[in-house]
Coordinates of C-alpha atoms and ligand atoms in Angstrom, one line a residue:
X1 CA 1.4 -1.8 9.4
X2 CA 2.3 -4.7 11.7
X3 CA 1.7 -8.3 10.5
X4 CA -0.2 -11.0 12.4
X5 CA -0.2 -14.7 11.8
X6 CA -1.8 -17.4 13.9
X7 CA -2.4 -21.1 13.6
X8 CA -4.3 -24.0 15.3
X9 CA -3.1 -27.3 14.0
X10 CA -2.1 -30.8 15.0
X11 CA 1.4 -30.4 13.6
X12 CA 4.0 -28.0 14.9
X13 CA 3.3 -24.5 13.7
X14 CA 6.5 -22.6 14.4
X15 CA 7.8 -22.9 10.8
X16 CA 4.4 -21.9 9.4
X17 CA 4.2 -18.9 11.6
X18 CA 7.7 -17.8 10.7
X19 CA 7.1 -18.3 6.9
X20 CA 3.9 -16.3 7.3
X21 CA 5.9 -13.5 9.0
X22 CA 8.5 -13.5 6.2
X23 CA 5.7 -12.9 3.7
X24 CA 4.3 -10.1 5.9
X25 CA 7.6 -8.5 6.6
X26 CA 6.8 -5.7 4.1
X27 CA 4.1 -4.5 6.5
X28 CA 6.5 -3.7 9.3
X29 CA 10.0 -4.8 10.2
X30 CA 11.5 -3.5 13.4
X31 CA 11.0 -6.6 15.6
X32 CA 9.3 -10.0 15.4
X33 CA 8.0 -12.6 17.8
X34 CA 6.1 -15.8 18.3
X35 CA 4.2 -17.4 21.2
X36 CA 3.4 -21.1 21.0
X37 CA 1.5 -23.5 23.3
X38 CA 2.9 -26.9 23.9
X39 CA 1.5 -29.2 26.5
X40 CA -0.5 -26.3 28.0
X41 CA 2.6 -24.3 28.4
X42 CA 3.1 -21.0 26.5
X43 CA 6.6 -20.1 25.4
X44 CA 7.6 -16.9 23.7
X45 CA 10.5 -15.9 21.5
X46 CA 11.0 -12.3 20.4
X47 CA 13.8 -10.6 18.5
X48 CA 14.6 -7.0 17.5
X49 CA 15.2 -6.6 13.8
X50 CA 14.0 -8.6 10.9
X51 CA 12.1 -11.9 10.8
X52 CA 15.4 -13.7 9.9
X53 CA 16.7 -12.9 13.5
X54 CA 13.6 -14.6 14.9
X55 CA 14.0 -17.5 12.5
X56 CA 17.7 -18.0 13.6
X57 CA 16.6 -18.0 17.2
X58 CA 14.0 -20.6 16.6
X59 CA 16.4 -22.7 14.6
X60 CA 18.9 -22.9 17.5
X61 CA 16.1 -23.5 20.0
X62 CA 13.1 -25.2 18.3
X63 CA 9.6 -24.8 19.8
X64 CA 7.1 -27.5 19.4
X65 CA 3.3 -26.9 19.6
X66 CA 0.3 -26.7 17.4
X67 CA -1.3 -23.4 18.6
X68 CA 0.5 -20.2 18.1
X69 CA 0.5 -16.6 17.2
X70 CA 3.2 -14.4 15.6
X71 CA 3.8 -10.8 14.8
X72 CA 6.1 -8.5 12.9
X73 CA 6.1 -5.0 14.2
X74 CA 6.2 -1.4 12.9
X75 CA 6.6 0.6 16.1
X76 CA 3.9 3.1 17.0
X77 CA 4.0 3.1 20.9
X78 CA 7.4 2.5 22.3
X79 CA 10.8 2.1 20.6
X80 CA 11.6 -1.1 18.7
X81 CA 13.2 -3.2 21.4
X82 CA 12.6 -6.7 22.6
X83 CA 10.4 -5.7 25.5
X84 CA 8.1 -3.8 23.2
X85 CA 8.0 -6.6 20.6
X86 CA 4.9 -8.7 20.4
X87 CA 3.4 -11.1 21.5
X88 CA 2.6 -9.5 24.8
X89 CA 1.8 -11.6 27.8
X90 CA -0.4 -11.4 30.8
X91 CA 0.1 -14.6 32.9
X92 CA -1.3 -17.4 30.8
X93 CA -2.4 -15.5 27.7
X94 CA -0.5 -13.9 24.8
X95 CA -1.7 -11.3 22.4
X96 CA -0.5 -9.9 19.0
X97 CA -2.0 -6.7 17.8
X98 CA -2.0 -4.5 14.7
X99 CA -3.2 -0.9 15.0
X100 CA -3.6 1.6 17.8
X101 CA -5.6 1.5 21.0
X102 CA -6.5 5.2 21.4
X103 CA -7.7 5.0 25.0
X104 CA -4.7 2.9 26.2
X105 CA -3.6 5.4 28.8
X106 CA -6.9 5.4 30.7
X107 CA -7.2 1.6 30.4
X108 CA -3.6 1.3 31.7
X109 CA -4.4 3.4 34.7
X110 CA -7.6 1.4 35.4
X111 CA -5.6 -1.9 35.1
X112 CA -2.8 -0.6 37.3
X113 CA -5.4 0.1 39.9
X114 CA -6.4 -3.5 39.8
X115 CA -2.8 -4.6 40.4
X116 CA -1.6 -5.4 36.8
X117 CA 2.0 -4.5 36.1
X118 CA 3.2 -3.1 32.8
X119 CA 6.6 -3.9 31.5
X120 CA 6.5 -2.4 28.0
X121 CA 5.7 1.0 26.5
X122 CA 3.1 -0.4 24.1
X123 CA -0.6 0.0 23.9
X124 CA -0.8 -3.7 23.2
X125 CA 0.1 -4.7 26.7
X126 CA -3.2 -3.1 27.8
X127 CA -5.1 -5.6 25.6
X128 CA -3.3 -8.6 27.2
X129 CA -4.1 -7.5 30.8
X130 CA -7.7 -6.4 29.9
X131 CA -8.4 -9.7 28.2
X132 CA -7.0 -11.6 31.2
X133 CA -9.1 -9.5 33.5
X134 CA -12.2 -10.4 31.6
X135 CA -11.1 -14.1 31.3
X136 CA -10.9 -14.3 35.1
X137 CA -14.5 -13.2 35.3
X138 CA -16.0 -15.2 32.4
X139 CA -13.7 -18.2 32.0
X140 CA -14.2 -18.0 28.2
X141 CA -11.5 -16.6 26.0
X142 CA -14.1 -15.7 23.4
X143 CA -16.3 -13.8 25.8
X144 CA -13.2 -12.2 27.4
X145 CA -12.2 -10.8 24.0
X146 CA -15.8 -9.7 23.3
X147 CA -16.0 -7.9 26.6
X148 CA -12.5 -6.3 26.3
X149 CA -13.3 -5.1 22.8
X150 CA -16.2 -3.0 24.2
X151 CA -13.8 -1.0 26.3
X152 CA -11.2 -0.4 23.7
X153 CA -11.3 2.5 21.2
X154 CA -9.2 2.8 18.1
X155 CA -8.3 0.6 15.2
X156 CA -7.0 -2.9 15.7
X157 CA -6.7 -6.4 14.5
X158 CA -5.7 -8.9 17.2
X159 CA -5.2 -12.5 18.0
X160 CA -5.2 -14.1 21.5
X161 CA -4.2 -17.5 22.9
X162 CA -4.5 -19.0 26.4
X163 CA -2.2 -21.8 27.5
X164 CA -5.0 -23.4 29.4
X165 CA -7.2 -23.6 26.3
X166 CA -4.8 -24.6 23.5
X167 CA -7.5 -25.9 21.3
X168 CA -8.5 -22.5 20.1
X169 CA -7.4 -19.0 19.3
X170 CA -9.6 -15.9 19.3
X171 CA -9.3 -13.0 16.9
X172 CA -11.0 -9.6 16.6
X173 CA -11.1 -7.1 13.8
X174 CA -11.8 -3.4 14.1
X175 CA -10.2 -1.2 11.5
X176 CA -7.3 -3.5 10.7
X177 CA -7.7 -6.4 8.2
X178 CA -7.8 -10.0 9.3
X179 CA -8.4 -13.1 7.1
X180 CA -9.0 -16.6 8.2
X181 CA -7.3 -19.4 6.2
X182 CA -9.2 -22.6 6.2
X183 CA -7.2 -25.8 6.1
X184 CA -8.1 -29.5 6.5
X185 CA -8.1 -30.2 10.2
X186 CA -6.2 -27.0 10.8
X187 CA -7.0 -23.3 10.5
X188 CA -5.1 -20.1 10.4
X189 CA -5.4 -16.4 10.6
X190 CA -3.3 -13.5 9.2
X191 CA -3.5 -9.9 8.4
X192 CA -3.0 -10.6 4.7
X193 CA -3.8 -13.8 2.8
X194 CA -0.3 -13.7 1.3
X195 CA 1.0 -15.0 4.6
X196 CA -1.0 -18.2 4.4
X197 CA -0.6 -19.1 0.7
X198 CA 1.9 -22.0 1.5
X199 CA -0.8 -23.7 3.7
X200 CA -4.1 -22.9 2.2
X201 CA -5.9 -21.1 -0.7
X202 CA -9.3 -21.0 1.0
X203 CA -10.0 -17.7 2.8
X204 CA -12.7 -16.0 4.8
X205 CA -12.5 -12.3 5.3
X206 CA -13.6 -10.9 8.7
X207 CA -15.8 -7.8 8.6
X208 CA -15.5 -4.7 10.8
X209 CA -16.3 -5.5 14.4
X210 CA -16.1 -9.3 13.9
X211 CA -14.7 -11.6 16.6
X212 CA -13.9 -15.1 15.7
X213 CA -13.1 -18.3 17.6
X214 CA -11.0 -20.6 15.6
X215 CA -10.3 -24.3 16.4
X216 CA -8.7 -27.0 14.2
X217 CA -12.0 -27.9 12.7
X218 CA -14.3 -24.9 13.3
X219 CA -14.6 -21.2 12.8
X220 CA -17.3 -19.4 14.7
X221 CA -17.8 -15.7 13.9
X222 CA -19.7 -13.1 15.9
X223 CA -20.5 -9.6 14.8
X224 CA -20.3 -6.2 16.6
X225 CA -23.4 -7.2 18.7
X226 CA -22.0 -10.6 19.6
X227 CA -24.5 -12.3 17.3
X228 CA -23.3 -15.4 15.3
X229 CA -22.8 -14.5 11.7
X230 CA -21.6 -16.4 8.5
X231 CA -18.9 -15.1 6.4
X232 CA -18.4 -16.6 3.0
X233 CA -15.2 -18.5 2.1
X234 CA -13.5 -18.0 -1.3
X235 CA -10.6 -19.5 -3.1
X236 CA -7.7 -17.2 -3.6
X237 CA -6.4 -16.8 -7.2
X238 CA -3.0 -15.4 -5.9
X239 CA -0.1 -17.4 -7.2
X240 CA 1.7 -19.4 -4.6
X241 CA 5.0 -17.8 -5.5
X242 CA 3.6 -14.3 -5.4
X243 CA 5.7 -13.6 -2.4
X244 CA 9.0 -14.8 -3.9
X245 CA 11.6 -12.6 -5.5
X246 CA 12.3 -15.2 -8.3
X247 CA 15.4 -14.3 -10.3
X248 CA 15.4 -10.7 -8.9
X249 CA 17.5 -9.3 -6.1
X250 CA 14.7 -7.2 -4.8
X251 CA 10.9 -7.3 -4.9
X252 CA 11.0 -3.7 -6.2
X253 CA 13.0 -4.7 -9.3
X254 CA 10.7 -7.7 -9.8
X255 CA 7.7 -5.5 -9.6
X256 CA 9.2 -2.9 -12.0
X257 CA 9.7 -5.6 -14.5
X258 CA 6.2 -7.0 -14.0
X259 CA 4.7 -3.8 -15.3
X260 CA 4.1 -4.9 -18.9
X261 CA 2.3 -8.1 -17.6
X262 CA 0.4 -6.2 -15.0
X263 CA -0.8 -3.6 -17.5
X264 CA -1.9 -6.3 -19.9
X265 CA -3.8 -8.0 -17.0
X266 CA -5.6 -4.8 -16.0
X267 CA -6.7 -4.2 -19.6
X268 CA -7.7 -7.8 -20.3
X269 CA -11.4 -8.1 -21.0
X270 CA -11.9 -4.4 -20.3
X271 CA -11.1 -3.3 -23.9
X272 CA -12.9 -5.6 -26.3
X273 CA -12.8 -5.1 -30.0
X274 CA -11.3 -1.7 -29.4
X275 CA -14.1 -0.6 -27.1
X276 CA -14.0 0.0 -23.4
X277 CA -16.1 -2.3 -21.3
X278 CA -17.6 0.2 -18.9
X279 CA -18.9 -2.6 -16.6
X280 CA -15.3 -3.0 -15.4
X281 CA -16.3 -0.7 -12.6
X282 CA -19.2 -2.8 -11.3
X283 CA -22.5 -4.2 -12.4
X284 CA -24.5 -0.9 -12.2
X285 CA -21.6 1.4 -12.9
X286 CA -23.1 2.7 -16.2
X287 CA -26.1 4.2 -14.3
X288 CA -23.8 6.0 -12.0
X289 CA -21.2 7.1 -14.5
X290 CA -23.9 8.5 -16.7
X291 CA -25.0 10.9 -13.9
X292 CA -21.6 11.9 -12.6
X293 CA -20.9 15.7 -12.9
X294 CA -17.9 16.0 -10.7
X295 CA -15.0 13.9 -9.4
X296 CA -13.3 14.0 -6.0
X297 CA -10.3 11.7 -5.6
X298 CA -8.7 11.0 -2.2
X299 CA -5.5 9.0 -1.7
X300 CA -2.2 8.8 0.0
X301 CA 1.5 8.4 -1.1
X302 CA 2.0 7.0 -4.5
X303 CA -1.7 6.6 -5.1
X304 CA -2.1 10.4 -4.5
X305 CA 0.4 11.0 -7.3
X306 CA -1.5 8.9 -9.8
X307 CA -4.6 10.7 -8.8
X308 CA -2.9 14.0 -9.5
X309 CA -1.9 12.9 -12.9
X310 CA -5.5 11.7 -13.7
X311 CA -6.9 15.1 -12.8
X312 CA -5.4 16.5 -16.0
X313 CA -7.0 13.7 -17.9
X314 CA -10.4 14.0 -16.3
X315 CA -10.7 17.6 -17.1
X316 CA -9.0 17.6 -20.5
X317 CA -10.4 14.4 -22.0
X318 CA -13.8 14.0 -20.3
X319 CA -14.4 17.7 -19.5
X320 CA -15.5 16.8 -16.0
X321 CA -14.3 18.8 -13.0
X322 CA -11.9 16.9 -10.8
X323 CA -10.4 17.6 -7.4
X324 CA -7.7 15.6 -5.8
X325 CA -6.8 15.7 -2.1
X326 CA -4.5 13.8 0.3
X327 CA -6.8 11.7 2.4
X328 CA -5.5 12.8 5.8
X329 CA -6.3 16.4 4.9
X330 CA -9.6 15.7 3.3
X331 CA -11.0 13.7 6.3
X332 CA -10.3 16.6 8.7
X333 CA -11.6 19.6 6.9
X334 CA -15.1 20.7 5.9
X335 CA -15.3 20.3 2.2
X336 CA -18.0 21.4 -0.2
X337 CA -19.4 18.6 -2.4
X338 CA -20.6 19.5 -5.8
X339 CA -23.9 18.0 -7.0
X340 CA -23.7 14.5 -8.5
X341 CA -20.1 14.0 -7.3
X342 CA -18.4 10.7 -7.3
X343 CA -15.8 10.0 -4.6
X344 CA -12.9 8.0 -5.9
X345 CA -10.5 6.3 -3.5
X346 CA -7.2 5.1 -5.0
X347 CA -5.2 2.5 -3.0
X348 CA -2.9 -0.4 -3.7
X349 CA -3.7 -2.1 -0.4
X350 CA -7.3 -1.0 0.2
X351 CA -6.6 -0.7 3.9
X352 CA -4.9 2.8 4.2
X353 CA -6.5 4.2 7.4
X354 CA -6.9 7.8 6.2
X355 CA -8.3 6.8 2.8
X356 CA -10.8 4.4 4.4
X357 CA -11.9 7.1 6.9
X358 CA -12.4 9.5 3.9
X359 CA -14.6 6.9 2.2
X360 CA -16.6 6.3 5.4
X361 CA -17.5 10.1 5.5
X362 CA -18.7 10.1 1.9
X363 CA -22.4 9.4 2.5
X364 CA -22.7 12.0 5.1
X365 CA -20.9 14.6 3.0
X366 CA -23.4 14.0 0.2
X367 CA -21.5 12.2 -2.5
X368 CA -23.7 10.6 -5.0
X369 CA -21.6 7.4 -5.1
X370 CA -18.2 6.0 -4.3
X371 CA -15.7 4.1 -6.4
X372 CA -12.4 2.5 -5.4
X373 CA -9.5 1.6 -7.7
X374 CA -7.7 -0.9 -5.7
X375 CA -5.4 -3.9 -6.0
X376 CA -6.5 -6.1 -3.1
X377 CA -9.8 -8.1 -3.6
X378 CA -11.8 -8.3 -0.4
X379 CA -10.0 -5.3 1.2
X380 CA -11.9 -2.8 3.2
X381 CA -12.1 -0.2 0.5
X382 CA -13.4 -2.7 -2.0
X383 CA -16.0 -4.0 0.4
X384 CA -17.2 -0.6 1.5
X385 CA -17.4 1.2 -1.8
X386 CA -20.4 1.2 -4.2
X387 CA -18.2 0.5 -7.2
X388 CA -14.8 -1.1 -7.5
X389 CA -12.3 -1.5 -10.2
X390 CA -9.8 -4.3 -9.4
X391 CA -6.4 -3.4 -10.6
X392 CA -5.0 -6.9 -11.1
X393 CA -1.4 -5.7 -10.7
X394 CA -0.6 -8.8 -8.7
X395 CA 0.8 -8.8 -5.2
X396 CA 3.1 -5.8 -4.6
X397 CA 5.6 -6.3 -1.8
X398 CA 8.3 -3.6 -2.2
X399 CA 7.3 -0.8 0.2
X400 CA 8.0 1.7 -2.5
X401 CA 5.1 1.3 -4.9
X402 CA 5.9 0.8 -8.6
X403 CA 3.6 -1.4 -10.6
X404 CA 0.5 -0.3 -8.6
X405 CA 1.2 3.2 -9.8
X406 CA 1.3 2.5 -13.6
X407 CA -1.6 0.1 -13.3
X408 CA -3.7 2.7 -11.4
X409 CA -3.0 5.2 -14.2
X410 CA -4.3 2.7 -16.7
X411 CA -7.4 2.0 -14.6
X412 CA -8.0 5.7 -14.2
X413 CA -7.7 6.2 -18.0
X414 CA -10.3 3.5 -18.6
X415 CA -12.6 5.2 -16.2
X416 CA -12.1 8.6 -17.8
X417 CA -12.8 7.1 -21.3
X418 CA -15.9 5.5 -19.9
X419 CA -17.2 8.8 -18.5
X420 CA -16.1 10.6 -21.7
X421 CA -18.2 8.2 -23.7
X422 CA -21.3 9.0 -21.6
X423 CA -20.6 12.7 -22.0
X424 CA -20.5 12.5 -25.8
X425 CA -16.7 13.2 -26.2
X426 CA -15.4 12.9 -29.8
X427 CA -15.3 9.1 -30.4
X428 CA -12.1 9.5 -32.4
X429 CA -10.3 10.8 -29.4
X430 CA -11.6 8.0 -27.3
X431 CA -10.6 5.5 -30.0
X432 CA -7.1 7.0 -30.2
X433 CA -6.4 6.7 -26.4
X434 CA -8.0 3.3 -26.2
X435 CA -5.7 2.1 -29.0
X436 CA -2.8 3.7 -27.1
X437 CA -3.7 1.8 -23.9
X438 CA -3.5 -1.5 -25.7
X439 CA 0.0 -0.6 -26.9
X440 CA 1.2 0.3 -23.5
X441 CA 2.5 -3.1 -22.3
X442 CA 4.8 -3.3 -25.3
X443 CA 6.0 0.3 -24.9
X444 CA 6.7 -0.3 -21.2
X445 CA 8.7 -3.4 -22.1
X446 CA 10.8 -1.4 -24.5
X447 CA 11.3 1.4 -21.9
X448 CA 12.7 -1.2 -19.4
X449 CA 15.6 -1.7 -21.8
X450 CA 16.9 1.7 -20.6
X451 CA 18.0 -0.1 -17.4
X452 CA 21.7 -0.3 -18.3
X453 CA 21.9 3.3 -19.3
X454 CA 20.1 4.4 -16.1
X455 CA 22.4 2.2 -13.9
X456 CA 25.3 4.3 -15.2
X457 CA 23.4 7.6 -14.7
X458 CA 22.6 6.6 -11.1
X459 CA 26.3 7.0 -10.2
X460 CA 26.0 10.8 -10.5
X461 CA 23.4 10.8 -7.7
X462 CA 24.8 8.6 -5.1
X463 CA 26.8 11.4 -3.4
X464 CA 24.1 14.1 -3.7
X465 CA 22.0 15.3 -0.8
X466 CA 19.2 16.9 -2.8
X467 CA 17.6 16.5 -6.1
X468 CA 15.0 18.6 -7.9
X469 CA 12.4 17.0 -10.3
X470 CA 10.6 19.2 -12.8
X471 CA 7.6 18.5 -15.1
X472 CA 4.7 20.4 -16.6
X473 CA 1.1 19.4 -17.1
X474 CA 0.4 15.8 -16.4
X475 CA 4.1 15.2 -16.1
X476 CA 4.3 17.3 -13.0
X477 CA 2.8 14.4 -10.9
X478 CA 5.3 12.1 -12.6
X479 CA 8.0 14.3 -11.3
X480 CA 6.3 14.1 -7.9
X481 CA 6.3 10.4 -8.1
X482 CA 10.0 10.4 -9.2
X483 CA 10.9 12.5 -6.2
X484 CA 8.9 10.3 -3.8
X485 CA 10.6 7.1 -5.1
X486 CA 14.1 8.6 -4.7
X487 CA 13.5 9.9 -1.2
X488 CA 11.7 6.7 -0.1
X489 CA 14.5 4.3 -1.0
X490 CA 17.7 6.2 -1.3
X491 CA 17.0 8.7 1.5
X492 CA 18.1 11.6 -0.7
X493 CA 16.0 14.7 -0.2
X494 CA 14.0 15.1 -3.4
X495 CA 11.4 17.7 -4.3
X496 CA 9.2 18.0 -7.4
X497 CA 8.2 21.3 -8.8
X498 CA 5.9 22.3 -11.7
X499 CA 8.6 23.7 -13.9
X500 CA 6.8 27.0 -14.4
X501 CA 7.1 27.6 -10.7
X502 CA 10.9 27.4 -10.7
X503 CA 11.5 31.1 -10.6
X504 CA 9.3 31.5 -7.6
X505 CA 11.7 30.0 -5.2
X506 CA 13.5 26.8 -6.1
X507 CA 15.8 28.5 -8.6
X508 CA 17.6 29.9 -5.5
X509 CA 18.7 26.3 -4.7
X510 CA 20.4 25.7 -8.0
X511 CA 24.1 25.2 -8.0
X512 CA 26.5 22.6 -9.4
X513 CA 25.7 20.3 -6.5
X514 CA 21.9 20.1 -7.2
X515 CA 21.0 17.7 -10.0
X516 CA 17.8 18.6 -11.8
X517 CA 15.7 15.9 -13.4
X518 CA 13.3 17.0 -16.1
X519 CA 10.5 14.9 -17.5
X520 CA 10.1 16.1 -21.1
X521 CA 7.8 14.3 -23.5
X522 CA 7.1 15.9 -26.8
X523 CA 4.0 17.9 -26.1
X524 CA 2.8 21.5 -26.5
X525 CA 4.5 22.5 -23.3
X526 CA 7.9 21.5 -24.6
X527 CA 9.0 25.0 -25.6
X528 CA 8.1 26.4 -22.2
X529 CA 9.9 23.5 -20.5
X530 CA 13.0 24.2 -22.6
X531 CA 13.0 27.8 -21.3
X532 CA 12.8 26.5 -17.7
X533 CA 15.7 24.3 -18.4
X534 CA 17.8 27.2 -19.7
X535 CA 17.1 29.0 -16.4
X536 CA 18.7 26.0 -14.6
X537 CA 21.6 25.8 -17.0
X538 CA 22.4 29.4 -16.7
X539 CA 22.9 28.9 -13.0
X540 CA 25.3 26.0 -13.3
X541 CA 22.7 23.3 -12.5
X542 CA 23.3 19.8 -13.9
X543 CA 20.3 18.7 -16.0
X544 CA 19.1 15.1 -16.6
X545 CA 16.5 15.2 -19.2
X546 CA 14.1 12.2 -19.9
X547 CA 12.9 13.3 -23.3
X548 CA 11.0 12.1 -26.4
X549 CA 13.5 11.1 -29.0
X550 CA 11.8 13.6 -31.4
X551 CA 11.9 16.5 -28.9
X552 CA 15.2 17.8 -30.2
X553 CA 17.4 17.5 -27.1
X554 CA 21.0 16.7 -27.2
X555 CA 23.5 15.9 -24.4
X556 CA 26.0 18.7 -23.9
X557 CA 28.0 20.3 -21.1
X558 CA 25.7 20.3 -18.1
X559 CA 22.9 18.3 -19.8
X560 CA 22.5 14.6 -20.0
X561 CA 19.6 13.4 -22.3
X562 CA 18.0 10.0 -22.0
X563 CA 15.7 9.4 -25.0
X564 CA 12.4 7.6 -24.9
X565 CA 10.3 6.4 -27.8
X566 CA 7.4 8.6 -28.9
X567 CA 4.1 7.8 -27.2
X568 CA 0.5 9.0 -27.3
X569 CA 0.7 12.3 -25.4
X570 CA -2.1 11.4 -23.0
X571 CA -0.3 8.2 -22.0
X572 CA 3.2 9.6 -21.7
X573 CA 3.0 9.9 -17.9
X574 CA 2.8 6.1 -17.7
X575 CA 5.9 5.6 -19.8
X576 CA 8.0 8.4 -18.2
X577 CA 7.4 6.8 -14.8
X578 CA 9.7 3.8 -15.8
X579 CA 13.0 5.7 -15.9
X580 CA 12.2 7.4 -12.6
X581 CA 11.6 4.0 -10.9
X582 CA 14.8 2.6 -12.4
X583 CA 16.9 5.6 -11.4
X584 CA 15.7 5.6 -7.7
X585 CA 16.3 1.8 -7.6
X586 CA 19.9 2.0 -8.8
X587 CA 20.7 5.0 -6.7
X588 CA 19.5 3.1 -3.7
X589 CA 21.6 0.1 -4.7
X590 CA 24.8 2.2 -4.9
X591 CA 23.9 3.7 -1.5
X592 CA 23.4 0.3 -0.1
X593 CA 20.0 1.1 1.5
X594 CA 17.3 -1.5 2.2
X595 CA 15.4 -1.2 -1.1
X596 CA 12.4 -3.3 -0.3
X597 CA 12.0 -2.2 3.3
X598 CA 13.3 1.3 3.6
X599 CA 13.8 2.6 7.1
X600 CA 10.7 3.9 9.0
X601 CA 8.2 3.1 6.3
X602 CA 5.6 0.5 5.9
X603 CA 3.7 -0.9 3.0
X604 CA 0.1 -0.7 4.3
X605 CA -0.5 2.2 6.7
X606 CA -3.5 1.0 8.6
X607 CA -3.0 3.5 11.4
X608 CA -3.4 7.3 11.3
Ligands
LIG1 C1 2.4 3.8 2.2 C2 3.3 3.0 1.2 C3 3.2 3.7 -0.1 C4 1.8 3.9 -0.6 C5 0.9 4.6 0.5 C6 -0.6 4.5 0.1 O1 3.0 5.0 2.5 O2 4.6 2.9 1.7 O3 3.9 3.0 -1.1 O4 1.7 4.6 -1.8 O5 1.1 3.9 1.7 O6 -1.0 3.2 0.1 P1 -2.2 2.6 -0.6 O7 -2.2 1.2 -0.3 O8 -3.4 3.3 -0.1 O9 -2.0 2.9 -2.1

């Protein structure tokens, strides 16, 4: 959710902090702030709105100083105003925080009793006072954070500085990611390595419960029990310009266009000489995949939609039972786990709080093993799962997920084919789909050529308040994803229905003001889908049909047809996602919404 950046350097760090925040803005964007120590004096600048507001303020009033922390906020406690913006102060110290302190009310009462005054509505201010309280007793910032941490419950990542000890900053991780960036004679911290790519490529990921003291030349890390620990440093292979829009107006459009490349990257080395390399899921994956008899997938948002699509494939291709559930539901209900079940988490970020909580329950629930399909190396889901498939989609910054979705689908298909192989499924079928996978990047590239036609189509939607998306079979989740994209970035209410369910309710909504989008590849459900479309047409609904060019659709009064090339039936969901993404993008452009950072949403939801 929120983004944190910190630095201890000899040079002035304001610019580095602001650039880091810009790169983290996708995480949250209702206010931003920095606190910098110069000559043992802490100064703070905070602004409501985007990081650019803060950058302008610092431009007109530069702040020198080599130790600082910065934050971009996604409000949880207290409205997005300047008083609630981070960093929060308590006398000589300043704190930035990502996450939620669940017991903040009782801590606030306790601290009020000791004479601390609260000026904001945030839970973070509690941390500032609590750390100061401990600092007064111990004199050490590190110890103060370690002591304070023991009294706090909830999920957080935080960074603290003290104007009397400018040579170091102290950070703590519990539930929200933090990475330390190692420089030469300077060190940094951030909630995502992306923020620090302009200054270093060497990173050290903190583990759950870690507290670290960072100086210009040293990093000392302590675990949950305050014991010194070593964490390994690694070089990032992220491109330096990964956080730039390049020639595109928005990250979302850049990411839509990166899909052919991202799909090729995810398949590279995983299909060799036409054969799936089953080790793509981890060194001992074969032993586990051989034994698997049931699949349970948990995920949120777009990742949930790709899980839903894969359910059709798991059962149809590999003949293995597969259940899919939203992580926030799964984690709070009692579920029955089938023997030899594999728990799969799907996540772009690898940090989604509900998905992570579901994974952490897995062992107790009796799952045989856990696998994550994830885009961020070193993320919590990757570190805590038995097996991991790295998506290699490249950094995704647009809040509305695009390339992560199609790449997840490809990864899921590789997994399904690997399991199918172990289960003795007809090699010809496996061969056919494997071949189809290798052709996907080219087919997606071709589908992107629809852009101009879809731009025109988008005009029809800009003044609409509602839209219905229909699909059947594995295209139903693609309709779900289409509806999610449209509502996320254009704020048009959009709902997806399995087309066969139309007459059980949504048909009542159809009139000439309700556009209906139909995902219609040429498969054995086509005739049934056509009947569903007639039901819409007969009631004056306007149909927009994304159809296989051989499916026999023609544009007519009340029906606009957009043709797609024929594709292997199993892989059609990947292809049909493309026009849905383009449509929502262009509708949002016409409506003038903030495409990359839609209101009220965040890219990585690290709180419940
Ligand atoms: C947020 C994002 C979505 C994303 C979802 C799950 O809601 O805005 O784009 O699909 O979280 O995120 P994950 O990183 O777990 O895939």
